mmCIF file of N, CA and C in Angstrom:
data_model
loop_
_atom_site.group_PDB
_atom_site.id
_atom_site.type_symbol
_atom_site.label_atom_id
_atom_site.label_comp_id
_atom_site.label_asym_id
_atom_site.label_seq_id
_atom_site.Cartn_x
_atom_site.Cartn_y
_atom_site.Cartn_z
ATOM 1 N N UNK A 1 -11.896 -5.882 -20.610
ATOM 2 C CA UNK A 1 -13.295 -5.939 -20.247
ATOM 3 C C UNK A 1 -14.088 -6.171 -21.520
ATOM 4 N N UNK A 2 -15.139 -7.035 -21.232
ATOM 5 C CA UNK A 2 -15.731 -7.055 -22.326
ATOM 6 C C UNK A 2 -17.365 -7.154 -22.140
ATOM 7 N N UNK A 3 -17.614 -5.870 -23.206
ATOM 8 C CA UNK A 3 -19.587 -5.539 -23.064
ATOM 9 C C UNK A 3 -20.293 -5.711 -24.251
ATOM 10 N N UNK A 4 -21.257 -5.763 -23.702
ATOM 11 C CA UNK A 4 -22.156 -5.361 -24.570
ATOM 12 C C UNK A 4 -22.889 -3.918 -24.613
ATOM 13 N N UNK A 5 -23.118 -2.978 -25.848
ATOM 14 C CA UNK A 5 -23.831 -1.670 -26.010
ATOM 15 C C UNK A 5 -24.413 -1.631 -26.969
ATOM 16 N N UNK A 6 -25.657 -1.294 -27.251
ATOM 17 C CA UNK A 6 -26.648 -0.963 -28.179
ATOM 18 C C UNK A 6 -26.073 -2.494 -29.424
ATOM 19 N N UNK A 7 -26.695 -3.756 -28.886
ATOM 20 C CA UNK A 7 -26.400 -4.499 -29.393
ATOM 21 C C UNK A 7 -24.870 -5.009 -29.556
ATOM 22 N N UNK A 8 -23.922 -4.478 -30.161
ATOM 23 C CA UNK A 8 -22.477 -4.719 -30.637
ATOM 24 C C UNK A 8 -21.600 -4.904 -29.047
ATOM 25 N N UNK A 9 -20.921 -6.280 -29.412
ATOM 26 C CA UNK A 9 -19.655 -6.287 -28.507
ATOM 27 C C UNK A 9 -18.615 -5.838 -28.663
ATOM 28 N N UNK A 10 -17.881 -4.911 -27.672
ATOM 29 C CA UNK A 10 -16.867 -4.142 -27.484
ATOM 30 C C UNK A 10 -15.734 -5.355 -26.226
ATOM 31 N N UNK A 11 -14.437 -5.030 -26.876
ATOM 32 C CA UNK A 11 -13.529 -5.675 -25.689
ATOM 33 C C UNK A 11 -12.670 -4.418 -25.602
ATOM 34 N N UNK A 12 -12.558 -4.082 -24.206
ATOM 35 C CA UNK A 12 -12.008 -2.841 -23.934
ATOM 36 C C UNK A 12 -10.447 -3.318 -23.207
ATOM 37 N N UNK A 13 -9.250 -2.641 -23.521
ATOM 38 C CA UNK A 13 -8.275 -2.948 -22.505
ATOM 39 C C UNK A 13 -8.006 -1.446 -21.985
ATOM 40 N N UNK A 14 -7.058 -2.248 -20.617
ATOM 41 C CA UNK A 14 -6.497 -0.970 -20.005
ATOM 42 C C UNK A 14 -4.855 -0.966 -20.417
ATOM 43 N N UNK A 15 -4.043 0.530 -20.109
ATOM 44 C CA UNK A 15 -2.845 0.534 -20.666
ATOM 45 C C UNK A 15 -2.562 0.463 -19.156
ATOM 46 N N UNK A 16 -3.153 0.419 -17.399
ATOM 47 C CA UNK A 16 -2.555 0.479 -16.335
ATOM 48 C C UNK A 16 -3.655 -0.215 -15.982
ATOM 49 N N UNK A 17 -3.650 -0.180 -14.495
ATOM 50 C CA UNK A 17 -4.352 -0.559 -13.394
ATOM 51 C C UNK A 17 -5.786 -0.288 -13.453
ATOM 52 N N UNK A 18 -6.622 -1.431 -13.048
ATOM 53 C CA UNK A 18 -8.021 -1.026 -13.547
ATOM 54 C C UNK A 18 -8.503 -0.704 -11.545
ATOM 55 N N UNK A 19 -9.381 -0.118 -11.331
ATOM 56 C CA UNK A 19 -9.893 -0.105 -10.075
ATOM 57 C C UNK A 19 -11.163 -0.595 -10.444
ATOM 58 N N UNK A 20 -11.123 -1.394 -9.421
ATOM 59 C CA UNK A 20 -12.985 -2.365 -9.293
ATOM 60 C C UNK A 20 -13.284 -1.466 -8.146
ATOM 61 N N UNK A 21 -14.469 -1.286 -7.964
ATOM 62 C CA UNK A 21 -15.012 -0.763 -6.778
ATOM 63 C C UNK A 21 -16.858 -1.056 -7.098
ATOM 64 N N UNK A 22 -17.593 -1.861 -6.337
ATOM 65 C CA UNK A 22 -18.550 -1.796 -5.786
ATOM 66 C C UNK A 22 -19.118 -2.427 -4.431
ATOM 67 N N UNK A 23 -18.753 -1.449 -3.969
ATOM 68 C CA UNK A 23 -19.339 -1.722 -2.803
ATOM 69 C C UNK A 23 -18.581 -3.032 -1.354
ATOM 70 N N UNK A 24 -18.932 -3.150 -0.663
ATOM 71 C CA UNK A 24 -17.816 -3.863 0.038
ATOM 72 C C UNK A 24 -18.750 -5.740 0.199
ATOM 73 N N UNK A 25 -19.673 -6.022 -0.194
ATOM 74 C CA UNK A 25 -20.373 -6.663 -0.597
ATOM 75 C C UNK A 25 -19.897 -7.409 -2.218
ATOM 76 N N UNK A 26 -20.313 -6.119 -3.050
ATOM 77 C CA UNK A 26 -20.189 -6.605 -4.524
ATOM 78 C C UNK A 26 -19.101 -6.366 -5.308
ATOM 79 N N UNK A 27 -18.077 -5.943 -4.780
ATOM 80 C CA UNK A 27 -16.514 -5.889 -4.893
ATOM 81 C C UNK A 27 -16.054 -7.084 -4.748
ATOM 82 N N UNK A 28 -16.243 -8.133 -4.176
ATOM 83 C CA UNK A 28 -15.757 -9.487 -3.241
ATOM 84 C C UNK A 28 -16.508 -10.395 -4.597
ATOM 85 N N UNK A 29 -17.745 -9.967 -4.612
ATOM 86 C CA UNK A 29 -18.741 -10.807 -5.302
ATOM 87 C C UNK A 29 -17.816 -10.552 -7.118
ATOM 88 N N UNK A 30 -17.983 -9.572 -7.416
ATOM 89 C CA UNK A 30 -16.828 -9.460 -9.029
ATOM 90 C C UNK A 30 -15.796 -10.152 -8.906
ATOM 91 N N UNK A 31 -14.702 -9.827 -7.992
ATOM 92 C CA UNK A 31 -13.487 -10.498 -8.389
ATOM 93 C C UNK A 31 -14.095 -12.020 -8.270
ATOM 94 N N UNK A 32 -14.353 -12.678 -7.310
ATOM 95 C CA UNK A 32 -14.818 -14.004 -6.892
ATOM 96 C C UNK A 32 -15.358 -14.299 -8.800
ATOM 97 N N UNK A 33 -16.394 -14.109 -9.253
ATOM 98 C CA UNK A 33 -17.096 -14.181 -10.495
ATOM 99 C C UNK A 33 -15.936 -13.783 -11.502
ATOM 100 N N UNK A 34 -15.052 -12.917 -11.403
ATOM 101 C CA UNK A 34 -13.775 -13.143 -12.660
ATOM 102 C C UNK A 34 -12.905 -13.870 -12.328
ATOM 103 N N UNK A 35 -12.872 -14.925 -11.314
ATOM 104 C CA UNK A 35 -11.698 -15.647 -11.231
ATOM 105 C C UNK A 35 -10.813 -15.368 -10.022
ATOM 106 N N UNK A 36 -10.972 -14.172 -9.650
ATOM 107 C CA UNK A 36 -9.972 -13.791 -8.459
ATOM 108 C C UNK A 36 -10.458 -13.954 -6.779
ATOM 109 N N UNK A 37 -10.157 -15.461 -6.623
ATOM 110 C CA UNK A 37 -10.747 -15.386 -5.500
ATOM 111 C C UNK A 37 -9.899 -16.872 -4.936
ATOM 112 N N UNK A 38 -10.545 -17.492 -3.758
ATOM 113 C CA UNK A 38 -9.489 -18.802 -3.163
ATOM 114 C C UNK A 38 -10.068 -20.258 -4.003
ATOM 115 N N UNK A 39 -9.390 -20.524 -4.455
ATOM 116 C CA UNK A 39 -9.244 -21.925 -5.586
ATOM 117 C C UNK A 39 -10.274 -22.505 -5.441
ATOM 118 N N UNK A 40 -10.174 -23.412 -3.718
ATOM 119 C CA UNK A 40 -10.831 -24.426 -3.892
ATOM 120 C C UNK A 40 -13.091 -23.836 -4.265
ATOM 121 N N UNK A 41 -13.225 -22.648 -3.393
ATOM 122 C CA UNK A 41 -14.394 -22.454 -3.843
ATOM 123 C C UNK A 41 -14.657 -21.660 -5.129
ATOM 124 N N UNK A 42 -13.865 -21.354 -5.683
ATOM 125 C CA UNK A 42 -14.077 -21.117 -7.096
ATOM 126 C C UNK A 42 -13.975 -21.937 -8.149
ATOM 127 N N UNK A 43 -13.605 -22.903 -7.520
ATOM 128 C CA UNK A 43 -13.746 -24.466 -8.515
ATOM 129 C C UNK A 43 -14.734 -25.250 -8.019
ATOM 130 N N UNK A 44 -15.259 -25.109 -6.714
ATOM 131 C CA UNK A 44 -16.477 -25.843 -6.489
ATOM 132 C C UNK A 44 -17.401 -24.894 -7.441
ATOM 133 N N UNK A 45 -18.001 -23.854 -7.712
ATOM 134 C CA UNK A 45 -18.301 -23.225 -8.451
ATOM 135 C C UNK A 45 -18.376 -22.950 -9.641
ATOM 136 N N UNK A 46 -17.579 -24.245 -10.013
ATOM 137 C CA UNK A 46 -17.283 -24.022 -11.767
ATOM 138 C C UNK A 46 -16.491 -22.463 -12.234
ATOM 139 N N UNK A 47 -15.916 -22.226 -11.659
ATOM 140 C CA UNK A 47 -15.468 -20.924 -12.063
ATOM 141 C C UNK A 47 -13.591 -20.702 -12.588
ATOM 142 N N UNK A 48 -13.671 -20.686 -13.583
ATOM 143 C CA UNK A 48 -11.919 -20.918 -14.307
ATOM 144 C C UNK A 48 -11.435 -19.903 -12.931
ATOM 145 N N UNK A 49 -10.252 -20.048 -12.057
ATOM 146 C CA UNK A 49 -9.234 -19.665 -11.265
ATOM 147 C C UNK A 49 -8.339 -18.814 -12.455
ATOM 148 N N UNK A 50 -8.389 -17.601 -11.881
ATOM 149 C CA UNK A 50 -7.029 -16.889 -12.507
ATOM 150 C C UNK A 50 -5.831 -16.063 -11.646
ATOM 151 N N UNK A 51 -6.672 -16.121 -10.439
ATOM 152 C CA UNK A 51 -5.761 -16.051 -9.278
ATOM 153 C C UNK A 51 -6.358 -16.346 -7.706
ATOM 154 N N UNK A 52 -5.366 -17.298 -7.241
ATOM 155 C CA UNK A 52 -5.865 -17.949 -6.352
ATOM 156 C C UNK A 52 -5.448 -16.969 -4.708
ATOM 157 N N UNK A 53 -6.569 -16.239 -4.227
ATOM 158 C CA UNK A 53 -6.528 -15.269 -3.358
ATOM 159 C C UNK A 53 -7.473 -15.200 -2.073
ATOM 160 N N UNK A 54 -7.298 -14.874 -1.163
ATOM 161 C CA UNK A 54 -8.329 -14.533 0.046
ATOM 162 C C UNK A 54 -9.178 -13.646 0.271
ATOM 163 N N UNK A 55 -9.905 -13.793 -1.213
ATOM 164 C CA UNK A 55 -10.994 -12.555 -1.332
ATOM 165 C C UNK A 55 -12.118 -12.789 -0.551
ATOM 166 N N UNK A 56 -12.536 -11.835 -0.047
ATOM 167 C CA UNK A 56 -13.846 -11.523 1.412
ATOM 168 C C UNK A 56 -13.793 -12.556 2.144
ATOM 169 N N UNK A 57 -12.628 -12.807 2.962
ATOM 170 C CA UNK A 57 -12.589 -13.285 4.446
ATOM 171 C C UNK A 57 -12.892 -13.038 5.170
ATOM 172 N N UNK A 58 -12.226 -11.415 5.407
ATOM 173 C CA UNK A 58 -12.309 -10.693 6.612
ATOM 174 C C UNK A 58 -14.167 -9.957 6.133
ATOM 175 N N UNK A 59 -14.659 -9.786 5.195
ATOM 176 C CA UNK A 59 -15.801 -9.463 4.866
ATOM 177 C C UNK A 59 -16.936 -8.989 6.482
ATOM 178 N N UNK A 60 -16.778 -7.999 6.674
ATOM 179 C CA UNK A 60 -17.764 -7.722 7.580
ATOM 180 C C UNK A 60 -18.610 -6.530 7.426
ATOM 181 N N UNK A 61 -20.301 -6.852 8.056
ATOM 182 C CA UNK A 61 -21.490 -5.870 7.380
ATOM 183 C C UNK A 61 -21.606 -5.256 8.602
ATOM 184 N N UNK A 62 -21.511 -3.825 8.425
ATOM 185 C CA UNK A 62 -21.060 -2.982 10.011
ATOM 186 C C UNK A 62 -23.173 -2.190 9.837
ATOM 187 N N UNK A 63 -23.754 -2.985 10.245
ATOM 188 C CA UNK A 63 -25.069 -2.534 10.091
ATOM 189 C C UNK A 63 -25.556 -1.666 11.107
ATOM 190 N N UNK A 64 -24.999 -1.245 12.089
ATOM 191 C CA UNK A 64 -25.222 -0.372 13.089
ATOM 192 C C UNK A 64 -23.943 0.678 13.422
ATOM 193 N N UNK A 65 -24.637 1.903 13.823
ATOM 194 C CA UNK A 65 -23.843 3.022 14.722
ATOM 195 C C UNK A 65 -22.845 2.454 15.449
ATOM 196 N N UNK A 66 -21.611 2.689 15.437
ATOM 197 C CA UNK A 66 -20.872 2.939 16.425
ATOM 198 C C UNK A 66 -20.882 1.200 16.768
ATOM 199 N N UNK A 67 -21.404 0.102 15.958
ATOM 200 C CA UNK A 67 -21.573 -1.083 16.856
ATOM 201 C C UNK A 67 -22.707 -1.099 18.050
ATOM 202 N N UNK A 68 -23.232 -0.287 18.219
ATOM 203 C CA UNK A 68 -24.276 -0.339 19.164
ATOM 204 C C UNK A 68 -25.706 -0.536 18.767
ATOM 205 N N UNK A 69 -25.868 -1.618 19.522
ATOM 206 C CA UNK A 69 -26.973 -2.402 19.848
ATOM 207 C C UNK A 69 -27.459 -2.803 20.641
ATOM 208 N N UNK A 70 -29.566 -2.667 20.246
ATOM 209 C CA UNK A 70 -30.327 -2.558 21.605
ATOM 210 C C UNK A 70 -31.262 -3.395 21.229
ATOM 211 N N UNK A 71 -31.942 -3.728 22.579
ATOM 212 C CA UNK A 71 -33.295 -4.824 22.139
ATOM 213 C C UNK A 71 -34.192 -3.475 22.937
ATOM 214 N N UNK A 72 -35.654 -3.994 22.184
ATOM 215 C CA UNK A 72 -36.950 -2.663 22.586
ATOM 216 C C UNK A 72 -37.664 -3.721 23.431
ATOM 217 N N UNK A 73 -39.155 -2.995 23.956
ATOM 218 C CA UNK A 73 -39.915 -3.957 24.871
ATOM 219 C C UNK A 73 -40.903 -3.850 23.950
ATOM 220 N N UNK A 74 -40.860 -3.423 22.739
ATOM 221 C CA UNK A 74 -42.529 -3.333 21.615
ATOM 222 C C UNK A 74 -41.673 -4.716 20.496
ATOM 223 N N UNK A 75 -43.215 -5.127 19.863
ATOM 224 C CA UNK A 75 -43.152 -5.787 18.860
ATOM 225 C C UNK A 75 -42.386 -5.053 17.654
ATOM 226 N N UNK A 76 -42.476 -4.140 17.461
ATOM 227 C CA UNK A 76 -42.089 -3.083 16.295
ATOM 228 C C UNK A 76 -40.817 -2.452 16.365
ATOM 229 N N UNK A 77 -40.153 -2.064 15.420
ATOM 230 C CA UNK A 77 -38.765 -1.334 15.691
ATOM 231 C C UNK A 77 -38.502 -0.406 15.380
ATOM 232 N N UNK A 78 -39.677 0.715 14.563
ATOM 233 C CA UNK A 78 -39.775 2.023 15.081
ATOM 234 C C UNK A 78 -41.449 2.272 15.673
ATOM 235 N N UNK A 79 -40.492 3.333 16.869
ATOM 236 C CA UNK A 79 -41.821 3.576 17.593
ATOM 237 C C UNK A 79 -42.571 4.730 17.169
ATOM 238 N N UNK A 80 -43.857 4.659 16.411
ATOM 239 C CA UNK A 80 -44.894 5.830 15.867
ATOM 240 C C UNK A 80 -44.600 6.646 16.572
ATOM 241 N N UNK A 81 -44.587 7.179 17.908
ATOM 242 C CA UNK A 81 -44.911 8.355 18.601
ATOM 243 C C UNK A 81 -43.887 9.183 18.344
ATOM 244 N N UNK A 82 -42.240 8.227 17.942
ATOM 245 C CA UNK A 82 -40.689 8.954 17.739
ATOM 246 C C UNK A 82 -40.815 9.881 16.655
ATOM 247 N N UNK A 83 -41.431 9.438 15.861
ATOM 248 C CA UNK A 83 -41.548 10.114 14.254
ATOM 249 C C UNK A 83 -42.523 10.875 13.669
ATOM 250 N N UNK A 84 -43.769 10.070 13.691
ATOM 251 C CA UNK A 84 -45.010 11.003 13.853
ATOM 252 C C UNK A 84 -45.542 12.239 14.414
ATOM 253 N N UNK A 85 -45.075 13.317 14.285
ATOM 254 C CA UNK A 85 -44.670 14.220 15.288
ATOM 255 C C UNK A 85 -44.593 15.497 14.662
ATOM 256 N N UNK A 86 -45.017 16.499 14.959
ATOM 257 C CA UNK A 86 -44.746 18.098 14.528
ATOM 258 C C UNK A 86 -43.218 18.203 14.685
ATOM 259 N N UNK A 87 -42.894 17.995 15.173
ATOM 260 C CA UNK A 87 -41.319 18.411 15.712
ATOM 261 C C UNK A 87 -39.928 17.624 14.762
ATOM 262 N N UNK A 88 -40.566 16.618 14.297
ATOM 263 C CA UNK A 88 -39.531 15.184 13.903
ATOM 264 C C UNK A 88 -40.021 15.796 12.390
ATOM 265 N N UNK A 89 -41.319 15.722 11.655
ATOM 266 C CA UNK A 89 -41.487 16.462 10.707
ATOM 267 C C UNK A 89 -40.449 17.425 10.275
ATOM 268 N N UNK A 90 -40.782 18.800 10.729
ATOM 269 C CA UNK A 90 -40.314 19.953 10.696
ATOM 270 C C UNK A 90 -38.847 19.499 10.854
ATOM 271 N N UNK A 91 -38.104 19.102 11.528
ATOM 272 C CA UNK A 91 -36.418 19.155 11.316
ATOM 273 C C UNK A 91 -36.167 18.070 10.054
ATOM 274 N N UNK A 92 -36.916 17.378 9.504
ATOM 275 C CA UNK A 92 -36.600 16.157 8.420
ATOM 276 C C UNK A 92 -36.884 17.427 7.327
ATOM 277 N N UNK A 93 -37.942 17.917 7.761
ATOM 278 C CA UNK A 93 -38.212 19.064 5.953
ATOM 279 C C UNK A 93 -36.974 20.725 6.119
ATOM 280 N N UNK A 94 -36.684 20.766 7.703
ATOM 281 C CA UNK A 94 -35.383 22.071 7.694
ATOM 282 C C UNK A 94 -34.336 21.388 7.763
ATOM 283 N N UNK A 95 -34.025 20.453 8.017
ATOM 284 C CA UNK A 95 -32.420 20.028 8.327
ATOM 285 C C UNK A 95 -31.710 18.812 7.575
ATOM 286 N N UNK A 96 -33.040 18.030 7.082
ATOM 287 C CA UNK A 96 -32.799 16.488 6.992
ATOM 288 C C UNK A 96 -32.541 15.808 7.384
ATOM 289 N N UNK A 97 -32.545 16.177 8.962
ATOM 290 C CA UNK A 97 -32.118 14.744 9.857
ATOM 291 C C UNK A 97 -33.443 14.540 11.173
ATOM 292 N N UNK A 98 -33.329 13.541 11.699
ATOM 293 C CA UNK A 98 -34.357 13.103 12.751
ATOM 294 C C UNK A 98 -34.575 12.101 12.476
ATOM 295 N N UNK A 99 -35.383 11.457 13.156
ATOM 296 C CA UNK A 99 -36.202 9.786 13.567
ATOM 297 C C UNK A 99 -36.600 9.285 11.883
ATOM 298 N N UNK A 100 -37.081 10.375 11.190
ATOM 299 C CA UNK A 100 -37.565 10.377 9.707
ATOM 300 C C UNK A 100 -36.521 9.806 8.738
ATOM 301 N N UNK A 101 -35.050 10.158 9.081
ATOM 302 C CA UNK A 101 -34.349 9.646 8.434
ATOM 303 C C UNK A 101 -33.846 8.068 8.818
ATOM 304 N N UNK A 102 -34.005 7.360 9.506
ATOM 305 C CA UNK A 102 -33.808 5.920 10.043
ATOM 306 C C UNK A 102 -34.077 5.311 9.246
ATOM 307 N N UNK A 103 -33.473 4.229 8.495
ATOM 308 C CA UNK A 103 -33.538 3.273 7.637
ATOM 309 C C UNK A 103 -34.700 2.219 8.193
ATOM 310 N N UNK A 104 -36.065 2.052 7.722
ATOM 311 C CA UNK A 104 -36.860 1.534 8.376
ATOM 312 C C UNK A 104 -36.131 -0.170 8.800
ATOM 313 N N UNK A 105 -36.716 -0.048 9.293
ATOM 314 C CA UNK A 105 -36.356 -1.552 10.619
ATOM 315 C C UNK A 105 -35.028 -1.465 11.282
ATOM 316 N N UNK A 106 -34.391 -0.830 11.487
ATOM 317 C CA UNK A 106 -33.492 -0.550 11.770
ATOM 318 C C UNK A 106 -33.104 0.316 12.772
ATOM 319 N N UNK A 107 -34.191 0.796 13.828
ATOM 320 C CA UNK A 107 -34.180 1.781 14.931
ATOM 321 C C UNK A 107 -33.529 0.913 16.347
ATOM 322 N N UNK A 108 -34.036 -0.363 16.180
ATOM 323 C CA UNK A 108 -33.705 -1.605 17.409
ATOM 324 C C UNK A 108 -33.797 -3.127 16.662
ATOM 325 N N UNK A 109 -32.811 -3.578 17.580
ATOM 326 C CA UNK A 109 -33.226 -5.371 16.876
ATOM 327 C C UNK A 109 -33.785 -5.742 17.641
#
């Protein structure tokens, strides 16, 4: 590996196995960018091949519960009245969970 820190370049080796891990997105995206990925689009890419592999094929973004998915009858995809609320409050500030915790846009597609 090789960095940069407080100016000066460092080349680091390993004596075993290195583990990559970010993320199931940007895991695919590193190896692909060091070379480890399927030939022909890593050479459309300008990118030196150092092993020619089937990196993020199967690549899938599991953006919902359980796979379940709903359409709403409002323009909007969270509904004010769900959240806004004495009740939805109070369990987000005792428990940390409720309507409060929903990743905004993400209540309905």
């Amino acid at each position: 590996v090789k960095l940069k820190w407080r100016g000066k370049i460092y080349n680091i080796l390993a004596r075993k196995e290195v583990i990559l891990s970010a993320g199931s997105l940007n895991s695919a995206q590193l190896l692909m960018l060091s070379g480890i990925g399927r030939r022909d689009h890593l050479t459309d890419l300008g990118i030196p091949v150092v092993e020619d592999l089937p990196v993020g094929e199967n690549l899938q973004d599991h953006y919902g519960t359980g796979a379940l998915t709903f359409t709403i009858n409002q323009p909007v995809s969270l509904v004010q009245t769900r959240y806004e609320n004495i009740p939805a409050v109070l369990k987000y500030a005792i428990f940390g969970s409720g309507p409060l915790t929903v990743l905004g846009g993400v209540e309905g597609l």
